[in-house]
PDB file of C-alpha atoms and ligand atoms in Angstrom:
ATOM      1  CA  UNK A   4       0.000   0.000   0.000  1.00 98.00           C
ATOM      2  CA  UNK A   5       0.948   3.492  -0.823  1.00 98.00           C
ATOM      3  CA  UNK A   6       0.954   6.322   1.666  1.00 98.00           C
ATOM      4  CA  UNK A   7       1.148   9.932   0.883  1.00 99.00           C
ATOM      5  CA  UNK A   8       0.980  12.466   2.933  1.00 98.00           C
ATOM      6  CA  UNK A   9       1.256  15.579   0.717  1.00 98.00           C
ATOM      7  CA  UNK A  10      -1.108  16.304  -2.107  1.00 98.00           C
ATOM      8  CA  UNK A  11       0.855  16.691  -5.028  1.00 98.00           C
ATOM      9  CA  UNK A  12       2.675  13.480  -4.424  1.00 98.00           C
ATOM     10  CA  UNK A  13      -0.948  12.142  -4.319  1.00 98.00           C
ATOM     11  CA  UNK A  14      -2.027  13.661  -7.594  1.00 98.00           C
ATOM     12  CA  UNK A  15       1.022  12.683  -9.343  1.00 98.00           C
ATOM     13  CA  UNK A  16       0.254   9.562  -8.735  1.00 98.00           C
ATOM     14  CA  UNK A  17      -3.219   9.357  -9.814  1.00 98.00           C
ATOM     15  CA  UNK A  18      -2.382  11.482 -12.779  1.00 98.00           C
ATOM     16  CA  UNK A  19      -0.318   8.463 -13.551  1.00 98.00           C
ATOM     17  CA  UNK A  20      -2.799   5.834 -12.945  1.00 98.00           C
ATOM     18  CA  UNK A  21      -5.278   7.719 -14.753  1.00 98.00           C
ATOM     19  CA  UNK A  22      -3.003   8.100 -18.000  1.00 98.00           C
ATOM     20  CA  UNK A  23      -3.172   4.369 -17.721  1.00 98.00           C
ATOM     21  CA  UNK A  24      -6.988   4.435 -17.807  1.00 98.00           C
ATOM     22  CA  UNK A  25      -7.392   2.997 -14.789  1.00 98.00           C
ATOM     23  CA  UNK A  26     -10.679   3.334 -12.562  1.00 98.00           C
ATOM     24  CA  UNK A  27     -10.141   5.145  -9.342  1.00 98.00           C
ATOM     25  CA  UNK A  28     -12.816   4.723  -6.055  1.00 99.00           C
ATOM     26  CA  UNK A  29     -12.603   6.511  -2.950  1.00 99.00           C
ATOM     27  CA  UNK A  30     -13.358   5.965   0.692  1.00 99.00           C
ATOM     28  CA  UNK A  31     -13.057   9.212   2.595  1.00 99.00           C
ATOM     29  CA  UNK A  32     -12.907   8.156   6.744  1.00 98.00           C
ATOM     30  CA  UNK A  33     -11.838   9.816   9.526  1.00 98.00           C
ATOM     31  CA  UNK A  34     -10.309   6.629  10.683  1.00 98.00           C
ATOM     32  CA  UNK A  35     -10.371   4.192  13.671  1.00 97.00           C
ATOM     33  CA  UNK A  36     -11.660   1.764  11.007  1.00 98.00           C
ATOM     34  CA  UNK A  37     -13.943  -0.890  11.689  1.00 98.00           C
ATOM     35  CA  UNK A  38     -15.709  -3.481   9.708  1.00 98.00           C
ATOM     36  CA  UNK A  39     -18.090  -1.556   8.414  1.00 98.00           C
ATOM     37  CA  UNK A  40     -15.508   0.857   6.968  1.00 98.00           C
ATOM     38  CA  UNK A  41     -13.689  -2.205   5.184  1.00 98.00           C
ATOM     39  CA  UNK A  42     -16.873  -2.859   3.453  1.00 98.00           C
ATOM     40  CA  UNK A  43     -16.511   0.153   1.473  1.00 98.00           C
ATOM     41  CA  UNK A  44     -12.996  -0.611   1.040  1.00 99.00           C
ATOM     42  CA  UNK A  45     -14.103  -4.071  -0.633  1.00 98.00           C
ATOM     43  CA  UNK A  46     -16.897  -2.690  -2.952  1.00 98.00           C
ATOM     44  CA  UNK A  47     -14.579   0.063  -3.733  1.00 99.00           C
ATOM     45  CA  UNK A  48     -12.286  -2.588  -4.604  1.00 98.00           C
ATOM     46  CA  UNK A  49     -14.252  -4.890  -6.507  1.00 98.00           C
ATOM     47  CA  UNK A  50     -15.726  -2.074  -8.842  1.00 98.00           C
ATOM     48  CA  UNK A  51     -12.139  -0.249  -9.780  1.00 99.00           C
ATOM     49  CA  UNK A  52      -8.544  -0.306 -10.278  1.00 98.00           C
ATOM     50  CA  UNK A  53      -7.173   1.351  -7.371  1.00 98.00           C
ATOM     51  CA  UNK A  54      -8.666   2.222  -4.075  1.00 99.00           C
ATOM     52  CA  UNK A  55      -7.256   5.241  -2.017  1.00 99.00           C
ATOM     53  CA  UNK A  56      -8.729   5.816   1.069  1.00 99.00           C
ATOM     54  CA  UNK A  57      -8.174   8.781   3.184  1.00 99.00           C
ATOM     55  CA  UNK A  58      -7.890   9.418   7.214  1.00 98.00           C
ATOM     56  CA  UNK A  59      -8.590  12.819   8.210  1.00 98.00           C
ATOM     57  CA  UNK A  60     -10.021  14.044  11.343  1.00 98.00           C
ATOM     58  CA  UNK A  61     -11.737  16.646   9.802  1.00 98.00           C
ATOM     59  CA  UNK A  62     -12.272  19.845  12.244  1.00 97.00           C
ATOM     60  CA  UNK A  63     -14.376  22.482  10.488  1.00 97.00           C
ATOM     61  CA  UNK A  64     -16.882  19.601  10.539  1.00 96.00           C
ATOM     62  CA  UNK A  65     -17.206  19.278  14.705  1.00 94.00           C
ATOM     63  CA  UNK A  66     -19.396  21.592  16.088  1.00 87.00           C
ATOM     64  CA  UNK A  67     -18.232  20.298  19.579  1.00 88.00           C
ATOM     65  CA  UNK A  68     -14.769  20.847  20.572  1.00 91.00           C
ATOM     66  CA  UNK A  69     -14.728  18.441  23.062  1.00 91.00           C
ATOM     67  CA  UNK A  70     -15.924  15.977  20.506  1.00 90.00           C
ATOM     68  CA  UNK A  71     -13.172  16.722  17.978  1.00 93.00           C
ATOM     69  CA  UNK A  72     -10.494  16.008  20.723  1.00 94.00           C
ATOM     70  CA  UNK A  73     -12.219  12.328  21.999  1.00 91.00           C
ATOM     71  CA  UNK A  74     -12.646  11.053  18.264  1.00 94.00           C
ATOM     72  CA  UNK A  75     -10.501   7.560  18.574  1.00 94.00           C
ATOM     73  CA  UNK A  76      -7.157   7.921  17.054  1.00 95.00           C
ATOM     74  CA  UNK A  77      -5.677   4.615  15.672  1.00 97.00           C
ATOM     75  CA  UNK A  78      -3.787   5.071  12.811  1.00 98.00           C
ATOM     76  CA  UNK A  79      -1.440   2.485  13.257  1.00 98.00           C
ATOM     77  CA  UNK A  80      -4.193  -0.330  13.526  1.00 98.00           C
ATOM     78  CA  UNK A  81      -5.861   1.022  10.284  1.00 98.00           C
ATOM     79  CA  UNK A  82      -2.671   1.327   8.372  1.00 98.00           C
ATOM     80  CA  UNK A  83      -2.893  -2.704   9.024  1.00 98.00           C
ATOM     81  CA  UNK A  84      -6.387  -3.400   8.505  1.00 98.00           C
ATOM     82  CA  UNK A  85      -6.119  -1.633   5.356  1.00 98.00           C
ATOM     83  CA  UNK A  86      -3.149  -2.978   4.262  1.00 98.00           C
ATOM     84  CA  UNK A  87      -4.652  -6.633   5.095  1.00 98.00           C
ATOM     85  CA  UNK A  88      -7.373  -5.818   2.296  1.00 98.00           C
ATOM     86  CA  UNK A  89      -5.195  -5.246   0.073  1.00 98.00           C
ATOM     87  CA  UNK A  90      -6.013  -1.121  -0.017  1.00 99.00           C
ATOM     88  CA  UNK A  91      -4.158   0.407  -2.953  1.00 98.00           C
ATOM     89  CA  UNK A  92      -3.652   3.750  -1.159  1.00 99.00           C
ATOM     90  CA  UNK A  93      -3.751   5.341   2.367  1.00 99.00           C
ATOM     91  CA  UNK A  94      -4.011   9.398   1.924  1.00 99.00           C
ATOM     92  CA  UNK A  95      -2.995  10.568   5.288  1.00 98.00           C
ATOM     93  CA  UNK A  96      -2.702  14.274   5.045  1.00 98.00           C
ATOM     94  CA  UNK A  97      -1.764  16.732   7.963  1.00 98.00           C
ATOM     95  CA  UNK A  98      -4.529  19.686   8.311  1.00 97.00           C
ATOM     96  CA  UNK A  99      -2.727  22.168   6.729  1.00 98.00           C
ATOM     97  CA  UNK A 100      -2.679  20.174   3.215  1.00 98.00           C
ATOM     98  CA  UNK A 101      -6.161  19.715   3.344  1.00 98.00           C
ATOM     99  CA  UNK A 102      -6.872  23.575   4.438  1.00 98.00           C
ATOM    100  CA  UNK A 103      -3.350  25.611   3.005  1.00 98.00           C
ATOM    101  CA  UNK A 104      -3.080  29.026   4.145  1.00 97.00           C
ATOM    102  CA  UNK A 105      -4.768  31.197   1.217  1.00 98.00           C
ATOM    103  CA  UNK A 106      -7.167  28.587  -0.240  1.00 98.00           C
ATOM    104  CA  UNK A 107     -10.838  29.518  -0.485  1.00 98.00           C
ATOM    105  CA  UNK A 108     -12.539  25.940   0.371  1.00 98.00           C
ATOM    106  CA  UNK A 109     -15.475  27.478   2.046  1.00 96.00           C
ATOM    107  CA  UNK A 110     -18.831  26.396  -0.575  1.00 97.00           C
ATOM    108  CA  UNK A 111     -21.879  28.423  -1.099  1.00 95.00           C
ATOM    109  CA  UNK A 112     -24.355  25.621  -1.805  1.00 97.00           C
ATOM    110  CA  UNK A 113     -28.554  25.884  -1.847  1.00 95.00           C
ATOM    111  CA  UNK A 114     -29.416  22.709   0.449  1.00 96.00           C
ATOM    112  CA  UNK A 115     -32.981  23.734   1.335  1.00 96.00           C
ATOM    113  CA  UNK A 116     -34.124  21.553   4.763  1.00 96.00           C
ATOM    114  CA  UNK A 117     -31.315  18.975   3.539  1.00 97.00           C
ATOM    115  CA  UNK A 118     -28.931  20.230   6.183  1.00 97.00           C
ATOM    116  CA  UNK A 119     -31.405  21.727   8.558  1.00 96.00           C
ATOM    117  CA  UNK A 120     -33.505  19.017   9.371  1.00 98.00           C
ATOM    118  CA  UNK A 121     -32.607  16.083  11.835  1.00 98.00           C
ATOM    119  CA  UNK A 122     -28.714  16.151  12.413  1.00 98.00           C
ATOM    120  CA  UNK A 123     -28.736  19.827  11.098  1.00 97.00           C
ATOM    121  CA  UNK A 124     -30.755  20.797  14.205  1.00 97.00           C
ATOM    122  CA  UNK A 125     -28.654  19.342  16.830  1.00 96.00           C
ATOM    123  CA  UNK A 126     -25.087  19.598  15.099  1.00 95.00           C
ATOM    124  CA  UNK A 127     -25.148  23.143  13.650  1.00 93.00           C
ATOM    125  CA  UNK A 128     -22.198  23.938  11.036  1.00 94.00           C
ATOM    126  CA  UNK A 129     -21.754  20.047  10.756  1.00 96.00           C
ATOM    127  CA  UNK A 130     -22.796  19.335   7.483  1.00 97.00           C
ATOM    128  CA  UNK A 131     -20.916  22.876   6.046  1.00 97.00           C
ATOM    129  CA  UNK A 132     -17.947  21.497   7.531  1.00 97.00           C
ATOM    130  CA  UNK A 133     -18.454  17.660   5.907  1.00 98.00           C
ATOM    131  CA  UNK A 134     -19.417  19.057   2.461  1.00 98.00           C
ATOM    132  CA  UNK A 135     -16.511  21.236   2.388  1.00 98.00           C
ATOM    133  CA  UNK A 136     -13.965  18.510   3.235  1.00 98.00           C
ATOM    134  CA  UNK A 137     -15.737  16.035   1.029  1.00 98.00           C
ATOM    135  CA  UNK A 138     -15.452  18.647  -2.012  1.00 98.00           C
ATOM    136  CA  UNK A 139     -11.577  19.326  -0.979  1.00 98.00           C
ATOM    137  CA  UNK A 140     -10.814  15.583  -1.058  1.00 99.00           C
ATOM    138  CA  UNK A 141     -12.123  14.808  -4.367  1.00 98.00           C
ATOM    139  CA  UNK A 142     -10.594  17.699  -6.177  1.00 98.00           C
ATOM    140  CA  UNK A 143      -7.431  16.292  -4.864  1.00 98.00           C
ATOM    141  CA  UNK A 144      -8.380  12.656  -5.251  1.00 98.00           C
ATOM    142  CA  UNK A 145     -10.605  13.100  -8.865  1.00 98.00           C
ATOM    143  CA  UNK A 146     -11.660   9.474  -8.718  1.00 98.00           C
ATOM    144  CA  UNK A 147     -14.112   7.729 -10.508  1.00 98.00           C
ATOM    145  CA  UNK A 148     -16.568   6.335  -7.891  1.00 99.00           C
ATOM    146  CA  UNK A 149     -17.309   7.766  -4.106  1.00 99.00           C
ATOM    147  CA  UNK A 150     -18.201   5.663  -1.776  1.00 99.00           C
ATOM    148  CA  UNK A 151     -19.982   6.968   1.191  1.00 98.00           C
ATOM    149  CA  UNK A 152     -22.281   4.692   3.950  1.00 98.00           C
ATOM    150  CA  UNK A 153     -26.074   4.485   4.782  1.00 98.00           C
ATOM    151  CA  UNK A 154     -24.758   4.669   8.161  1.00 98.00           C
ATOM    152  CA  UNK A 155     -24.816   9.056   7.753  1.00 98.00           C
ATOM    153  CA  UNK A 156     -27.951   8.893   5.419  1.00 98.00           C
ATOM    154  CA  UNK A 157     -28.385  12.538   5.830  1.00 98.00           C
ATOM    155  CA  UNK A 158     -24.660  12.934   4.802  1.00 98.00           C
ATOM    156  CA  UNK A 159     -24.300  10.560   2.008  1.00 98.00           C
ATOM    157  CA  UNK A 160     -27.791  12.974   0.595  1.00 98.00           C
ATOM    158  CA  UNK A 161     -26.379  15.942   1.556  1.00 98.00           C
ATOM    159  CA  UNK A 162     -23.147  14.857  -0.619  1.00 98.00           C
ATOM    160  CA  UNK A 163     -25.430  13.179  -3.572  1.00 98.00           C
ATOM    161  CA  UNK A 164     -27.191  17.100  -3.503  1.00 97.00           C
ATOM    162  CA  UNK A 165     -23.557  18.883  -3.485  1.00 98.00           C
ATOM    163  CA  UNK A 166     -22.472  16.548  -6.261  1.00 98.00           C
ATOM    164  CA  UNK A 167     -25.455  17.490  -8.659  1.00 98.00           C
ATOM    165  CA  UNK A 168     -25.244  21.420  -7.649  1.00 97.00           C
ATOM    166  CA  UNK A 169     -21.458  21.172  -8.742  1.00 98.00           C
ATOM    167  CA  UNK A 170     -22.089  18.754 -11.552  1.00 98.00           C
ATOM    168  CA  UNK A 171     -19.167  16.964 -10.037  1.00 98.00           C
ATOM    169  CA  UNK A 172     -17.660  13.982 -12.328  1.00 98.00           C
ATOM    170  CA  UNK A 173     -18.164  11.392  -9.690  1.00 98.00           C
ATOM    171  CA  UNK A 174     -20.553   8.607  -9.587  1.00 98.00           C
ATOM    172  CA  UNK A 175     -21.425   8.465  -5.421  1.00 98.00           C
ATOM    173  CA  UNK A 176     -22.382   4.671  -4.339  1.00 98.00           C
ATOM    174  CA  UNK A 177     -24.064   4.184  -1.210  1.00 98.00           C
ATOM    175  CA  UNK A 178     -23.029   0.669   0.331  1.00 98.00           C
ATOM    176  CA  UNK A 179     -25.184  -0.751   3.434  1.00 98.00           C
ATOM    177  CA  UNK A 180     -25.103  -0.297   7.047  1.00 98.00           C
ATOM    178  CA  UNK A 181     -22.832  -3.135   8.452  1.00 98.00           C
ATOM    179  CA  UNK A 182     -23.392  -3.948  11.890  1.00 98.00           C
ATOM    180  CA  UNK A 183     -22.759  -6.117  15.145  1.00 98.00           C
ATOM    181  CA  UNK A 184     -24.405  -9.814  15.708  1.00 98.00           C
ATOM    182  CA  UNK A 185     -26.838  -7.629  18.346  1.00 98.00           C
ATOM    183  CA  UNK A 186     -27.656  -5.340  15.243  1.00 98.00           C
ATOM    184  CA  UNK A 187     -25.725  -2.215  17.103  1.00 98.00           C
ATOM    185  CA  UNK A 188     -24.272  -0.048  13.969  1.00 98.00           C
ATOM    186  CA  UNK A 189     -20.740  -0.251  13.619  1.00 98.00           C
ATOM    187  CA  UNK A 190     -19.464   3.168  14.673  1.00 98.00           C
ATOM    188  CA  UNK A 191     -15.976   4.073  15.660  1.00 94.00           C
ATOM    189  CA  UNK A 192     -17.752   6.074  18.803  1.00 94.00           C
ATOM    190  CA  UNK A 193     -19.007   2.584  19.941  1.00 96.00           C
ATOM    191  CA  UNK A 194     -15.316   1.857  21.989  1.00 94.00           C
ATOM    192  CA  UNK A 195     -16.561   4.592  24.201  1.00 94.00           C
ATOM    193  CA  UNK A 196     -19.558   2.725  25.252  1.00 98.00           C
ATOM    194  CA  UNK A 197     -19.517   1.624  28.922  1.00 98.00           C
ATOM    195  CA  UNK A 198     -19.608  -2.100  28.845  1.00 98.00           C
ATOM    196  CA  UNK A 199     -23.373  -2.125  30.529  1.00 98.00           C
ATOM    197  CA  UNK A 200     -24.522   0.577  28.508  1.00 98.00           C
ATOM    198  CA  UNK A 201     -22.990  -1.101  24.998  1.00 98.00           C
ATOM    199  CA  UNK A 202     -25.573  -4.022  26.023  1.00 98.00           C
ATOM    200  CA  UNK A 203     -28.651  -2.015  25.867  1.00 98.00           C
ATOM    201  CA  UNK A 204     -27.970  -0.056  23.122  1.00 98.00           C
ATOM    202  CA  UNK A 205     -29.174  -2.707  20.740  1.00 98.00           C
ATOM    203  CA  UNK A 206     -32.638  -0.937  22.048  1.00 98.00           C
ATOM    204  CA  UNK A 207     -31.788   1.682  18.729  1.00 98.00           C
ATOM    205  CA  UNK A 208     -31.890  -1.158  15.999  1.00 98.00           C
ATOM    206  CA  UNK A 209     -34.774  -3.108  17.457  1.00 98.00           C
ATOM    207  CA  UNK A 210     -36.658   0.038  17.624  1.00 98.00           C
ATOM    208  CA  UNK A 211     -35.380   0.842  13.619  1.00 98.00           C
ATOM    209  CA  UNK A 212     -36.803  -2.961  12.903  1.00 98.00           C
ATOM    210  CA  UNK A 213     -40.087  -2.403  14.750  1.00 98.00           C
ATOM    211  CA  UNK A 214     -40.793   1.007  12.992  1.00 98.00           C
ATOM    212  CA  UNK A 215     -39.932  -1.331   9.879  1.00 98.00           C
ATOM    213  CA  UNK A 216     -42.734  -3.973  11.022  1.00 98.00           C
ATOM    214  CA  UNK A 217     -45.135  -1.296  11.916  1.00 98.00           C
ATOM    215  CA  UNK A 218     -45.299   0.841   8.629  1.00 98.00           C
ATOM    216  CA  UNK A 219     -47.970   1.221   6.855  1.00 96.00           C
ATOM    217  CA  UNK A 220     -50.065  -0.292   9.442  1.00 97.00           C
ATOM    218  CA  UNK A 221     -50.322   2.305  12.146  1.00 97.00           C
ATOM    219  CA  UNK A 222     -49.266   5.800  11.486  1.00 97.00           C
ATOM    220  CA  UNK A 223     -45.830   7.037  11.481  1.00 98.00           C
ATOM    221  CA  UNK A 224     -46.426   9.492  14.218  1.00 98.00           C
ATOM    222  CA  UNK A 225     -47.566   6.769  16.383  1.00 98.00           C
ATOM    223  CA  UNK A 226     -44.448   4.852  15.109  1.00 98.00           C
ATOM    224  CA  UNK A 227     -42.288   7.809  16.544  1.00 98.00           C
ATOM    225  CA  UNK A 228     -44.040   8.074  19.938  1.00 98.00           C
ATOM    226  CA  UNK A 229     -43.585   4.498  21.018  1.00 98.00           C
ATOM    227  CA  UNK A 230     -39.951   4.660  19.680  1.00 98.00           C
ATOM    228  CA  UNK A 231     -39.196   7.521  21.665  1.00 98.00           C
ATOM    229  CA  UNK A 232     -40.871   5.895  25.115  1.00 98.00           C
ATOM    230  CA  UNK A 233     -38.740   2.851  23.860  1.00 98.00           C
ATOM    231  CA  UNK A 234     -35.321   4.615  24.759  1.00 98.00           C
ATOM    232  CA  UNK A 235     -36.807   6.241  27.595  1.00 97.00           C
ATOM    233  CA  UNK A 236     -34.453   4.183  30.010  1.00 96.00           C
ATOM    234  CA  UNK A 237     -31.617   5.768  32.604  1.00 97.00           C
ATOM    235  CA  UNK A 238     -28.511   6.661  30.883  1.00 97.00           C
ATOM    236  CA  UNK A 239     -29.955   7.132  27.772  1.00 98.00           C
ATOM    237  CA  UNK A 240     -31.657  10.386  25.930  1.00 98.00           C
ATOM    238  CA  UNK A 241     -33.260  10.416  22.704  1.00 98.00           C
ATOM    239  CA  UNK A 242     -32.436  13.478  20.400  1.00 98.00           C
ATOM    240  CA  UNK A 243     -34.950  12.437  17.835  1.00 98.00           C
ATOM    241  CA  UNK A 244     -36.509   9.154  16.188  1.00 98.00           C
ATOM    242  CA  UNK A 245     -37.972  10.632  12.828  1.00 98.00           C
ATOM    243  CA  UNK A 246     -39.594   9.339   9.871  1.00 98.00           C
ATOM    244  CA  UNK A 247     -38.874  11.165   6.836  1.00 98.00           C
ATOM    245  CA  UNK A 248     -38.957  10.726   3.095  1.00 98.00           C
ATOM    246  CA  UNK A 249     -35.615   9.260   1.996  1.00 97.00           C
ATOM    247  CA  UNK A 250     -34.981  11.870  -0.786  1.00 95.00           C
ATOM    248  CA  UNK A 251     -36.107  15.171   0.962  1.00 96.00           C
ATOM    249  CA  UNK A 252     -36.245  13.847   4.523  1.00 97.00           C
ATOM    250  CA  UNK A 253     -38.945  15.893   5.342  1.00 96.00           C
ATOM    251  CA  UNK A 254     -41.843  13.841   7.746  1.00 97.00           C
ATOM    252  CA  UNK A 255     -43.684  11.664   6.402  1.00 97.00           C
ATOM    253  CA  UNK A 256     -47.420  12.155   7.597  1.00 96.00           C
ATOM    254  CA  UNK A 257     -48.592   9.293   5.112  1.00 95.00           C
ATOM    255  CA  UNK A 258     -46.827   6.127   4.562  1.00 96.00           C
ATOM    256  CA  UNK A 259     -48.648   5.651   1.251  1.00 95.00           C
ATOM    257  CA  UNK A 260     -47.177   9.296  -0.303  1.00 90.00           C
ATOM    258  CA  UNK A 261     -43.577   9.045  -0.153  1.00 95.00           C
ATOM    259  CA  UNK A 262     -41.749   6.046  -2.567  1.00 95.00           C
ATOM    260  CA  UNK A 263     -39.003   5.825  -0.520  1.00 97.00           C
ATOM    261  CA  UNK A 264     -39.126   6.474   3.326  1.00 98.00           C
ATOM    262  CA  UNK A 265     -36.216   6.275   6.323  1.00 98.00           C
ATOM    263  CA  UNK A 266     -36.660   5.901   9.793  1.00 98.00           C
ATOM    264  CA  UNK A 267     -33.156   8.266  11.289  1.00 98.00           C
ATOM    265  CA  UNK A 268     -32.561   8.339  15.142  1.00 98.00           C
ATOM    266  CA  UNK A 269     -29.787   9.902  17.673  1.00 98.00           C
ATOM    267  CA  UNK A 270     -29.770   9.178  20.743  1.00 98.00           C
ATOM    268  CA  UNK A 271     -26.961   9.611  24.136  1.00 98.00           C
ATOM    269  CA  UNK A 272     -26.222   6.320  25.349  1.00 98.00           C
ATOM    270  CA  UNK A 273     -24.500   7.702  28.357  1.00 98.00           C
ATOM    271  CA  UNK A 274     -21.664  10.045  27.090  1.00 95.00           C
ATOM    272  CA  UNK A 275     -21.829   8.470  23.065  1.00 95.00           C
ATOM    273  CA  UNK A 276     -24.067   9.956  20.676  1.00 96.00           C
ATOM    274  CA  UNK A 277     -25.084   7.397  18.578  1.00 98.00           C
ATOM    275  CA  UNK A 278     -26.636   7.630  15.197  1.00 98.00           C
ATOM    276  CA  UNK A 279     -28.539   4.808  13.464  1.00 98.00           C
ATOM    277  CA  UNK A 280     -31.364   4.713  11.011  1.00 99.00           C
ATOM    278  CA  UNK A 281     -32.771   1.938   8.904  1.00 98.00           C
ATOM    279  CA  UNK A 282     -34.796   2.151   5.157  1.00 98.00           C
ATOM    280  CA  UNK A 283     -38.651   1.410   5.761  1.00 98.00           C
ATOM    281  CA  UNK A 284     -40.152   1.433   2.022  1.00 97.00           C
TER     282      UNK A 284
HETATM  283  P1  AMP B 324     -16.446   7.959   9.314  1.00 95.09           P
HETATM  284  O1  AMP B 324     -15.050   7.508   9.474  1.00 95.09           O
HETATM  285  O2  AMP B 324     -17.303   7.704  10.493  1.00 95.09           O
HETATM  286  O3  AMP B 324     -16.552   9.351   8.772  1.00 95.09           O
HETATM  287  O4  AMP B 324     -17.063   7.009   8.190  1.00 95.09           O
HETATM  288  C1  AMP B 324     -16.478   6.894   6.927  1.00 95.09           C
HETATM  289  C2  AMP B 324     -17.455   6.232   5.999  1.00 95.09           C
HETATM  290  O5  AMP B 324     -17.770   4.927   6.493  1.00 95.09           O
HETATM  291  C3  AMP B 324     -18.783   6.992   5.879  1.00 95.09           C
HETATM  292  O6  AMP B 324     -19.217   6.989   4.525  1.00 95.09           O
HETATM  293  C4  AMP B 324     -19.687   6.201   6.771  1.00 95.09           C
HETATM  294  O7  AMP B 324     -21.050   6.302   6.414  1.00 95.09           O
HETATM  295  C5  AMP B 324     -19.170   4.792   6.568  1.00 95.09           C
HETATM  296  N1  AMP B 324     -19.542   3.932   7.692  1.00 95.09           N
HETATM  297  C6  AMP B 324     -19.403   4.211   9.016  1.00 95.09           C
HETATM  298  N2  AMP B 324     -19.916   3.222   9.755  1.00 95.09           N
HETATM  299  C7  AMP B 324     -20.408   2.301   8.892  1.00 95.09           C
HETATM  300  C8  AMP B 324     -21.091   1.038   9.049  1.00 95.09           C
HETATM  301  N3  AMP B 324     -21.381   0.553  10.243  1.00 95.09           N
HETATM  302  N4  AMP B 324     -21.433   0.365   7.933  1.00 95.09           N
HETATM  303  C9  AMP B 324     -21.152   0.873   6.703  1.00 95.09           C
HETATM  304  N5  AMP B 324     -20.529   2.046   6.490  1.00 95.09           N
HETATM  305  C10 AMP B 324     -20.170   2.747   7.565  1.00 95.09           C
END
């Protein structure tokens, strides 16, 4: 595996590649990898040429400070795991490649409710801050295919809307949520969880597959209420369990008007914000 460090040593090298018509796919992380990271690694692998992946912390995209500084660091372990599947290319860069003095990487785009809704309303900035790293890694990157989670639905449609604003020459794939035997979400936040509290917080994905079971036959409102009374249990505090249309991810009031609907959740499980959400229709 290849690691860079510096962008133009980067782009020199994928000029290169791409002079050789080869396809390149992208994972952008912000590392302490897990399984469900590697499984964008693998469909990024099986669908082009060469695979970089990058590891960056990003910090314009933390709205809490305190956050930023307790996001697991493990480089050393993911330099292995990704070297064990057989990663092409590790982009490591330090902040100040990704942000040099000078450069305008701030974006102006028109995301409607997009960024305002759900995440947007507890995490303000976030989304700016992801959408403007995202953008800065594939102008240095230029690959062929993105490949983003489920996991951050409102992300990965947040970055689908960027992409078509921009008319960006990327194809984004969205690969599935990957997750424990007990149907937790992989997360790299999920080391933080206190071994009693890790046990009940399978409560988010057998709420997500009861709101599945229940659609369509009572309403979703109803849905949400008995999903939120679901996590009312010490140590943990529901942000919001919402049902939303999976393009605009505005509520859904109807289950029979929207083609494509999500249920999205965040909740504390004791001092780990988790995120989970699962596809309905
Ligand atoms: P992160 O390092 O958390 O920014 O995640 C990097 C990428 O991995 C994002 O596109 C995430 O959506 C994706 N990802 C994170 N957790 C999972 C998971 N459990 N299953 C599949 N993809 C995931």
């Amino acid at each position: 595996m290849y690691l860079f460090k510096r962008v133009s040593d980067l782009q020199r090298y994928i000029s290169s590649q791409r002079e050789q018509q080869k396809n390149i796919g992208f994972v952008p992380t912000m590392g302490a990898l897990h399984e469900g990271h590697l499984t964008l690694i693998e469909r990024s692998k099986s669908e082009n040429d060469i695979t970089v992946c990058s590891i960056f912390v990003n910090p314009t995209q933390f709205n809490d400070k305190k956050d930023l500084d307790k996001y697991p660091r493990t480089t050393a372990n993911d330099i292995s795991l990704l070297t064990q599947k057989g990663t092409e290319v590790l982009f490591l860069p330090p902040p100040i490649e990704v942000y040099p003095k000078g450069l305008d990487t701030k974006l102006d785009l028109k995301m409607g409710q997009l960024d305002k809704v759900l995440e947007g309303e507890f995490r303000p900035g976030h989304f700016e801050g992801m959408a403007q790293v995202v953008k800065r890694l594939l102008d240095i990157v230029n690959p062929h295919h993105l490949y983003m989670g489920q996991k951050d639905y409102q992300q990965l449609t947040i970055v689908r809307s960027m992409i078509k604003q921009l008319d960006l020459p990327v194809k984004l794939v969205m690969c599935p949520i990957k997750r424990e035997a007990d149907g937790l979400a992989m997360s790299s936040r999920n080391v933080r969880l206190k071994p009693d509290i890790r046990r009940q917080a399978t409560i988010l994905s057998q709420t997500l597959e009861k709101a599945k079971a229940q659609i369509g036959k009572i309403s979703p409102e109803d849905i949400q209420k008995e999903a939120m009374t679901a996590f009312d249990i010490p140590d943990f505090k529901p942000e919001y369990f919402r049902i939303v249309d999976g393009i605009t991810l505005l509520p859904v009031e109807d289950a029979s008007q929207s083609e494509e609907i999500v249920a999205c959740t965040a909740v504390w499980a004791g001092e780990v914000r988790l995120i989970d959400n699962m596809i309905l229709k």
